[in-house]
XYZ file of C-alpha atoms in Angstrom:
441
model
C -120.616 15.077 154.233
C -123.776 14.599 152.088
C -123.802 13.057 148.634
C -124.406 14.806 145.485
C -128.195 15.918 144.550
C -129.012 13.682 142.322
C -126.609 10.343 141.867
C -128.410 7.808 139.733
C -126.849 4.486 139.127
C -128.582 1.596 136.995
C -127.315 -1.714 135.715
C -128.729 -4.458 134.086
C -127.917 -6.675 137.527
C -128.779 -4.768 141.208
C -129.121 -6.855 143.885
C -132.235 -5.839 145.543
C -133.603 -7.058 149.036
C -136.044 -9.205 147.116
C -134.005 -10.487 144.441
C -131.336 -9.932 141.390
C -133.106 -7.589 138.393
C -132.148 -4.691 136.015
C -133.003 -1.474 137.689
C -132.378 2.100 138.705
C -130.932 3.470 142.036
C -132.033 6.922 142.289
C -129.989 8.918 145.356
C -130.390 12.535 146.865
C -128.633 13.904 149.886
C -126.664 10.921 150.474
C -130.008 8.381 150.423
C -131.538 5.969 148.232
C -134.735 7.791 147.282
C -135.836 5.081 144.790
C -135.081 2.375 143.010
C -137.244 1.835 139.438
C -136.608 0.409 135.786
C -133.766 -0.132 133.983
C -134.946 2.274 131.729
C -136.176 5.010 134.233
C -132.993 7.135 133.927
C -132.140 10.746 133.352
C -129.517 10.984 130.623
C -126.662 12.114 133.846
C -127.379 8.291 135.224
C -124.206 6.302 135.835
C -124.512 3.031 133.561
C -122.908 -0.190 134.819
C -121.461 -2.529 132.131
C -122.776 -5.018 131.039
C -119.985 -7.420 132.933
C -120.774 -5.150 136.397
C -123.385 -5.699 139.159
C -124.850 -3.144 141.566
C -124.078 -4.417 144.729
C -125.072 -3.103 148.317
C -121.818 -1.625 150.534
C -120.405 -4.271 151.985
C -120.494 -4.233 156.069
C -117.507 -5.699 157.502
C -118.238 -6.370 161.170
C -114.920 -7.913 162.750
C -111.867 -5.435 161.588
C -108.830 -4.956 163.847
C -107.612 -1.549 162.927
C -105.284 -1.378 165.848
C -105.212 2.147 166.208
C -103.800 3.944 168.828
C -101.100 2.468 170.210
C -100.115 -0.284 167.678
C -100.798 1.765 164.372
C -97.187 0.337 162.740
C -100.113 -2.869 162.591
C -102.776 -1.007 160.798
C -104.743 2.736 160.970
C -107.657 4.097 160.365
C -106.492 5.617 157.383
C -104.974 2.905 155.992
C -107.707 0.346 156.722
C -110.679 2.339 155.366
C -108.623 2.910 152.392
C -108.490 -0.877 152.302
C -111.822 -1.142 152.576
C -113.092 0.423 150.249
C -111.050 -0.897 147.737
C -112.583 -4.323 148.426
C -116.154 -2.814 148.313
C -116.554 -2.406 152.310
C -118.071 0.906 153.184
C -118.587 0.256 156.778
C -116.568 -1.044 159.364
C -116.421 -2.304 163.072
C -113.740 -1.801 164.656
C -112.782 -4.464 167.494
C -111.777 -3.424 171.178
C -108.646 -4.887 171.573
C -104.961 -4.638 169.995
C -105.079 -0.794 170.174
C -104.305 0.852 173.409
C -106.097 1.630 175.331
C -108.254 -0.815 174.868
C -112.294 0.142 174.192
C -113.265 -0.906 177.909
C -114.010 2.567 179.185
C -115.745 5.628 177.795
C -112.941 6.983 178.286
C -111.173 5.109 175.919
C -114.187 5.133 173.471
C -113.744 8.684 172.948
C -110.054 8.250 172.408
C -110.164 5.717 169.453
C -112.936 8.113 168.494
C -110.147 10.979 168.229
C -107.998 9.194 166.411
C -110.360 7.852 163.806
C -111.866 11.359 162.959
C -111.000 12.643 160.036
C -109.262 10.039 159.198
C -111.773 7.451 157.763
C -112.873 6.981 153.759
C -115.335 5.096 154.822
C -117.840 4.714 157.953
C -116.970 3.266 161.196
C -118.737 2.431 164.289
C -117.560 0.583 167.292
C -117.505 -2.766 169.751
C -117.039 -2.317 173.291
C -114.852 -4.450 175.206
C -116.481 -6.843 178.285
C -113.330 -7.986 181.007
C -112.731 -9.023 184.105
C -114.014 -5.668 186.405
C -115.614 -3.570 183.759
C -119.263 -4.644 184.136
C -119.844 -1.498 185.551
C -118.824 0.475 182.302
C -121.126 -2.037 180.223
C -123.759 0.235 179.962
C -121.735 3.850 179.990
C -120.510 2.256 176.889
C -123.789 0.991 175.321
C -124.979 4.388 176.264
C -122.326 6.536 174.752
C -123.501 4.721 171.238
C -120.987 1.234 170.764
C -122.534 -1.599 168.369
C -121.984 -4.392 171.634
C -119.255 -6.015 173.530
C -116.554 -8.264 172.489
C -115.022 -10.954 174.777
C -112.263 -13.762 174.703
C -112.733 -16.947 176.417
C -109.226 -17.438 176.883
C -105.840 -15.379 176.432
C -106.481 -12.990 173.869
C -102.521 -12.258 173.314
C -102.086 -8.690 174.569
C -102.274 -7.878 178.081
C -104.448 -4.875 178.512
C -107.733 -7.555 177.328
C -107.236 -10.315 179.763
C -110.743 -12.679 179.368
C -113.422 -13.702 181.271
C -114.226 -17.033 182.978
C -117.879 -18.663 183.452
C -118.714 -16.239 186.203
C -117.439 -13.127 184.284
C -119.074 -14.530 181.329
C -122.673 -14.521 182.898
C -121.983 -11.235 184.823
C -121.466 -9.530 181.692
C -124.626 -11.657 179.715
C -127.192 -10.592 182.446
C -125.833 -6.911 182.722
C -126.354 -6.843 178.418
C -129.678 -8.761 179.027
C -131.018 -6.081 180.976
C -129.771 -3.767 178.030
C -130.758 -5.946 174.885
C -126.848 -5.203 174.001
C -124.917 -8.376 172.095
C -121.991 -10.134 173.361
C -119.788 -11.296 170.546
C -117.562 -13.814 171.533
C -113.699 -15.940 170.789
C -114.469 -19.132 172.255
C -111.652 -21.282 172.253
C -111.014 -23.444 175.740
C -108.042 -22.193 177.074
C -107.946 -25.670 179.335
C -108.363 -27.851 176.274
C -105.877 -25.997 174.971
C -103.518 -26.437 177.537
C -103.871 -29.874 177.541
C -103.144 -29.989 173.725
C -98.890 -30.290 172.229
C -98.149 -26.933 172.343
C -97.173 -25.147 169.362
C -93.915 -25.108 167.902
C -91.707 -25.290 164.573
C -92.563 -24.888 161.459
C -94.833 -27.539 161.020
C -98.726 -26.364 159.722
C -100.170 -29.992 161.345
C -98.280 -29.447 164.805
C -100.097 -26.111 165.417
C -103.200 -27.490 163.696
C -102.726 -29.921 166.871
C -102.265 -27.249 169.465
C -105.683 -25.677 168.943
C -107.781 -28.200 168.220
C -111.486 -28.462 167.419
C -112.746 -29.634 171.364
C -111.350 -26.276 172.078
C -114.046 -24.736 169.937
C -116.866 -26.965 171.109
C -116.052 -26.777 174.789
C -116.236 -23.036 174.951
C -119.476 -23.199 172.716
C -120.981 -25.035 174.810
C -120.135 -22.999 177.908
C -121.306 -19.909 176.086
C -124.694 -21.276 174.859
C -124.929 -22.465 178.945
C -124.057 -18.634 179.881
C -126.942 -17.047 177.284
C -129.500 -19.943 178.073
C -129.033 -19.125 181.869
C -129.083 -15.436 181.700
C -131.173 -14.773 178.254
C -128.365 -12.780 176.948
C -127.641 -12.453 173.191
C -124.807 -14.005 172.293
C -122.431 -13.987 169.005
C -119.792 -16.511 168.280
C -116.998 -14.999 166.076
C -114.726 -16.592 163.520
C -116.020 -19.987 163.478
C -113.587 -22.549 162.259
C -114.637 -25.829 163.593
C -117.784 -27.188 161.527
C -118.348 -29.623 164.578
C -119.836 -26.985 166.562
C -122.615 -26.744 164.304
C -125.141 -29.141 166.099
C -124.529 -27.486 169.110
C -125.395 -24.357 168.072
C -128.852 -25.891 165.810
C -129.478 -27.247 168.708
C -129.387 -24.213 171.360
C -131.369 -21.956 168.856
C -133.944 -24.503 168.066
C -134.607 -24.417 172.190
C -134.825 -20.359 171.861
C -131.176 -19.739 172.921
C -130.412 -16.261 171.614
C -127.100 -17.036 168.984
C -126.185 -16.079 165.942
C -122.469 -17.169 164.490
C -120.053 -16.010 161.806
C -117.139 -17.272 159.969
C -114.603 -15.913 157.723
C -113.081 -15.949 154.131
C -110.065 -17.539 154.990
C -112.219 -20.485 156.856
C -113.955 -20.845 152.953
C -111.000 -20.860 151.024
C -108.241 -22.219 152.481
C -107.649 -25.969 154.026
C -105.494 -27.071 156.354
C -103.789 -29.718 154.011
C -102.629 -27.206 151.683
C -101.406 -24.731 154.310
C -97.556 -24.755 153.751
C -94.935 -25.834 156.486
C -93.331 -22.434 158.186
C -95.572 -20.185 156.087
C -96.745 -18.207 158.895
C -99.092 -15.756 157.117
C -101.533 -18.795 157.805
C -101.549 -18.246 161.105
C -104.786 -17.485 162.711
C -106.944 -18.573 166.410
C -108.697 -20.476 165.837
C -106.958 -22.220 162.912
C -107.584 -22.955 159.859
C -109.059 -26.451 159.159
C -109.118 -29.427 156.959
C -111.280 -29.142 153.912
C -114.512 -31.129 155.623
C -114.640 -27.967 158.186
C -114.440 -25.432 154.980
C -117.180 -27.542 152.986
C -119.418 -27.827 156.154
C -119.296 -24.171 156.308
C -120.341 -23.565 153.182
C -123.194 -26.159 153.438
C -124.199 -23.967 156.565
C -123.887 -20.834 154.840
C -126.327 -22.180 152.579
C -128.644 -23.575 155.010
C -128.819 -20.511 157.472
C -126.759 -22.430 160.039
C -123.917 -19.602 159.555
C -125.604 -16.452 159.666
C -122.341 -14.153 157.955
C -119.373 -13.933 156.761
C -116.502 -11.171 157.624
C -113.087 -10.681 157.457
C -111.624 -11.062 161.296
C -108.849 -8.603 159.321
C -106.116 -9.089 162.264
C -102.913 -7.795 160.673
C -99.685 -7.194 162.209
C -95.989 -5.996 160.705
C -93.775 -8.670 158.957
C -91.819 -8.880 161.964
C -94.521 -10.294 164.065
C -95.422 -13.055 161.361
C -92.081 -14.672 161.828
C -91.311 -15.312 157.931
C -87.873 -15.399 158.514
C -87.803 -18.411 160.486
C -91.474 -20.129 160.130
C -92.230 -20.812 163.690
C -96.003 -20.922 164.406
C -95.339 -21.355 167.802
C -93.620 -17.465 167.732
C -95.722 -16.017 164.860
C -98.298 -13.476 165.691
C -101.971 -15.297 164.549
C -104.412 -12.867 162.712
C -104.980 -12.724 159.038
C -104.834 -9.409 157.040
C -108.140 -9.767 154.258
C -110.158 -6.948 154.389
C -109.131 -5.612 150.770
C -110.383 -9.311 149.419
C -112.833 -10.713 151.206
C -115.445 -9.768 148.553
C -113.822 -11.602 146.188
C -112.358 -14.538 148.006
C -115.596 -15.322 149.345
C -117.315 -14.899 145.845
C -114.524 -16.914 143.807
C -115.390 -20.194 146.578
C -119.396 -19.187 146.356
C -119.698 -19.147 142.769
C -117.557 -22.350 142.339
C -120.388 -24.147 144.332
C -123.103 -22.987 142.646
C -124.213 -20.200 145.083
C -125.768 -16.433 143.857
C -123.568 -13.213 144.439
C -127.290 -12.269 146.226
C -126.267 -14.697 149.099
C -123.273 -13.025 149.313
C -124.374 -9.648 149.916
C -126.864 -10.950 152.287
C -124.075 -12.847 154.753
C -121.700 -9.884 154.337
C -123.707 -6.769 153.698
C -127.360 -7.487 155.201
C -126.441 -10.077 157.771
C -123.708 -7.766 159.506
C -125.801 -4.479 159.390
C -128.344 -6.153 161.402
C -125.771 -7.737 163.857
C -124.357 -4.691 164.715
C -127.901 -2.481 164.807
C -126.802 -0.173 162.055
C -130.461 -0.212 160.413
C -128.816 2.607 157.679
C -126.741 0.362 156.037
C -126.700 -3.330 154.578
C -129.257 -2.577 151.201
C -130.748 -1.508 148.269
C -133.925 0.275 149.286
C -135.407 3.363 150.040
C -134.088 5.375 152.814
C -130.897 3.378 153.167
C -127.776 5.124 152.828
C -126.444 5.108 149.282
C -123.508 2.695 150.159
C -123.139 1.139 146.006
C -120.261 -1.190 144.730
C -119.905 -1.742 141.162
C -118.640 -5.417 140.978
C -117.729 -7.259 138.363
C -118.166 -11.129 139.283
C -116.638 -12.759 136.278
C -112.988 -10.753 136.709
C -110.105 -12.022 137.034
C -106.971 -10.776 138.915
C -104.081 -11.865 141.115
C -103.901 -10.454 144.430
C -100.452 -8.583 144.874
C -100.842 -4.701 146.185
C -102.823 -4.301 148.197
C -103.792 -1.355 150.331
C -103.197 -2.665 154.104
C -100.627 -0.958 155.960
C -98.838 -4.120 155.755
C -98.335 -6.958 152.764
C -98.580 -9.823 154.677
C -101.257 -12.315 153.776
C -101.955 -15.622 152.811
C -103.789 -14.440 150.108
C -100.592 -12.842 148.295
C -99.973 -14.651 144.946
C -104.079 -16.179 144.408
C -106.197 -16.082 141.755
C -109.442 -15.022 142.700
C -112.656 -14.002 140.846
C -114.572 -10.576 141.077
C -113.182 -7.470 140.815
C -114.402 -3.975 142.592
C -114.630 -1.596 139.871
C -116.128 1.261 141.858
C -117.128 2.168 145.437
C -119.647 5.408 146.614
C -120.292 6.277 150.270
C -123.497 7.911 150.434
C -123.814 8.622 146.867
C -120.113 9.477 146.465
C -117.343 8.017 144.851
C -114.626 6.946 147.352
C -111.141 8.380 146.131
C -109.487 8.139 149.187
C -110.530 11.405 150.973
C -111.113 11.389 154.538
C -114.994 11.199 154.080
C -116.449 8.235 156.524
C -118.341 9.152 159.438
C -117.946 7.613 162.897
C -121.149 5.519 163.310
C -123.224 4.947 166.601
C -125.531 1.820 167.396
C -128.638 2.103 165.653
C -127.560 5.397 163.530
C -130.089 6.356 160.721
């Protein structure tokens, strides 16, 4: 489970903790051991061209991998594959949409069982926080989960029902007392209700049935919740650039909060989201292009701390293709093989450095989820390397998911993963990951 003795990778571009520079990444036993000169290489080094950069492993935070229980969605083997393809070499794996659901220890150490020997790359862990299971809060934290994820309203399967404003500050003061992170879907469900409901095969209608109050209400309840009880608090998939002042606003008074978005909130816009194409569909939804360009402006100014996938995938029968109803169609997005790239492709085209990329989805993410291994190029780190090259071409088409479905199907993007090692070895597909625990070294 170790890497080779002596893996040495240089290129003429490594992005480095302190900046983009030519340089050699020395490995041993599965470790970066140093990083030195361009020209500080034995004659066995691994040379980059000169069209590739040596990235950090990506950490993908918010992945869905569904397994047990609804693995026709995805798997462990078939998502890590996926992965690293798209130059992840760690992922979370969410609490909900597998069954059981990760509310228990119990269940921990079932999704555990599955994923073992399964995984090409690593994988650690969030815990699930609902209605009655404060009491397992810290078994879980103990037993080595990343935090606790939490929905805000009706999450879509059954077995991970959400909490309401008194759950929500149960769970924040029993994580206070731990220093554990709540990551959380806030979406109103009463704004919601209030809202046309969704139906049809119009993009605008359902745009209509979620819309952006239902974002900012729940926000704003959550920043109440971790202002009350000095819990730390996460918002997940942020889609409604209105939100933002809120949450400038609640960390400038202390408020412990950190937010993400994802790629599909960068690249696509709700004006060019086609009528009945339900491989669009995601909660909350994709916005006009003044929410995607705010984003990106708050990328840039440290208002958005990261960026991961939220890869939600489901079989083509849940997508409703056949007859386009929103209103019917299962809402997640499968990205996880092209998030590097999608995210690069709208980055680059306004003028931002691949080195803020690997910081909001390789640095960024590591930190969230307390996996102090992983996230860069330095000494000690594991030796999690992607050879990327950011001026490639290609048009997405197979991909490695379990399932085809995406939005993404059909798009030019730019950047291209060349190569992948886990801990100083090449990732081919074998079963080598390890299952992670918070705060693993």
């Amino acid at each position: 489970m170790t890497g080779p003795a002596a893996l040495v990778v240089r290129a003429r571009r490594v992005v480095l903790p302190d900046g983009e520079r030519a340089a050699t990444v020395h490995t041993a036993d599965g470790r970066i051991t140093a990083v030195t000169g361009f020209d500080d290489a034995p004659t066995a080094a691994v040379t980059l061209g000169d069209d590739e950069v040596l990235l950090p492993g990506l950490v993908d935070s918010h992945v869905h991998v569904n397994e047990p229980g609804r693995t026709e969605w995805e798997g462990f083997a078939s998502a890590t594959r996926a992965a690293a393809a798209g130059g992840v070499t760690t992922v979370v794996d969410m609490p909900l949409n597998s069954v059981p659901p990760t509310t228990t220890v119990e269940a921990l150490h079932v999704k555990r069982q599955c994923a073992e020997g399964q995984v090409s790359v690593d994988v650690a862990f969030w815990g699930g926080a609902v209605p009655g299971n404060v009491d397992q809060l810290r078994p879980l934290h103990e037993a080595g989960v990343v935090g606790f994820k939490c929905f805000l309203l009706d999450s879509g399967v059954p077995e991970f029902p959400p909490l309401d404003d008194d759950g929500l500050c149960a769970a924040l003061t029993e994580l206070a007392g731990l220093d554990a992170l709540l990551i959380v879907h806030a979406e109103d469900a009463d704004v919601i209700a209030a809202a046309p409901g969704p139906a049809g095969a119009s993009y605008p209608a359902f745009l209509a049935s979620r819309p952006p109050e239902a974002e900012e209400t729940a926000i704003g309840r959550l920043l109440a919740a971790a202002r009350d009880t000095g819990g730390r608090a996460h918002v997940v998939h942020l889609a409604d650039a209105g939100a933002l002042p809120l949450l400038r606003r609640a960390r400038a008074e202390g408020v412990r909060v950190t937010v993400e978005t994802c790629p599909h909130y960068l690249t696509f816009a709700a004006e060019e989201v086609p009528d009945a194409d339900t491989s669009f569909k995601c909660c909350p939804p994709i916005r006009e292009a003044g929410h995607r360009e705010a984003l990106w402006a708050a990328l840039a100014d440290g208002d958005v701390d990261l960026v991961v996938s939220d890869h939600s995938p489901c079989t083509p029968e849940l997508k409703r293709l056949d007859v386009g109803d929103f209103g019917l169609a299962w809402g997640g997005i499968a990205s996880l093989q092209v998030a590097l790239p999608a995210v690069w492709t709208g980055a680059r085209a306004r003028g931002l450095e691949l080195a803020q990329v690997a910081t909001w989805m390789s640095t960024a993410p590591s930190r969230l989820a307390g996996l102090p291994q992983k996230g860069a190029i330095a000494v000690g780190r594991d030796a999690d390397l992607v050879a990327f090259a950011p001026d490639g071409r290609w048009r997405v088409e197979r991909l490695l998911h379990r399932n085809p479905v995406t939005p993404y199907a059909g798009r030019e993007l730019t950047g291209v993963v060349r190569r992948t090692w886990l801990r100083g070895i090449e990732v081919d597909g074998s079963p080598r990951g390890r299952l992670l625990s918070r705060g693993s070294t």
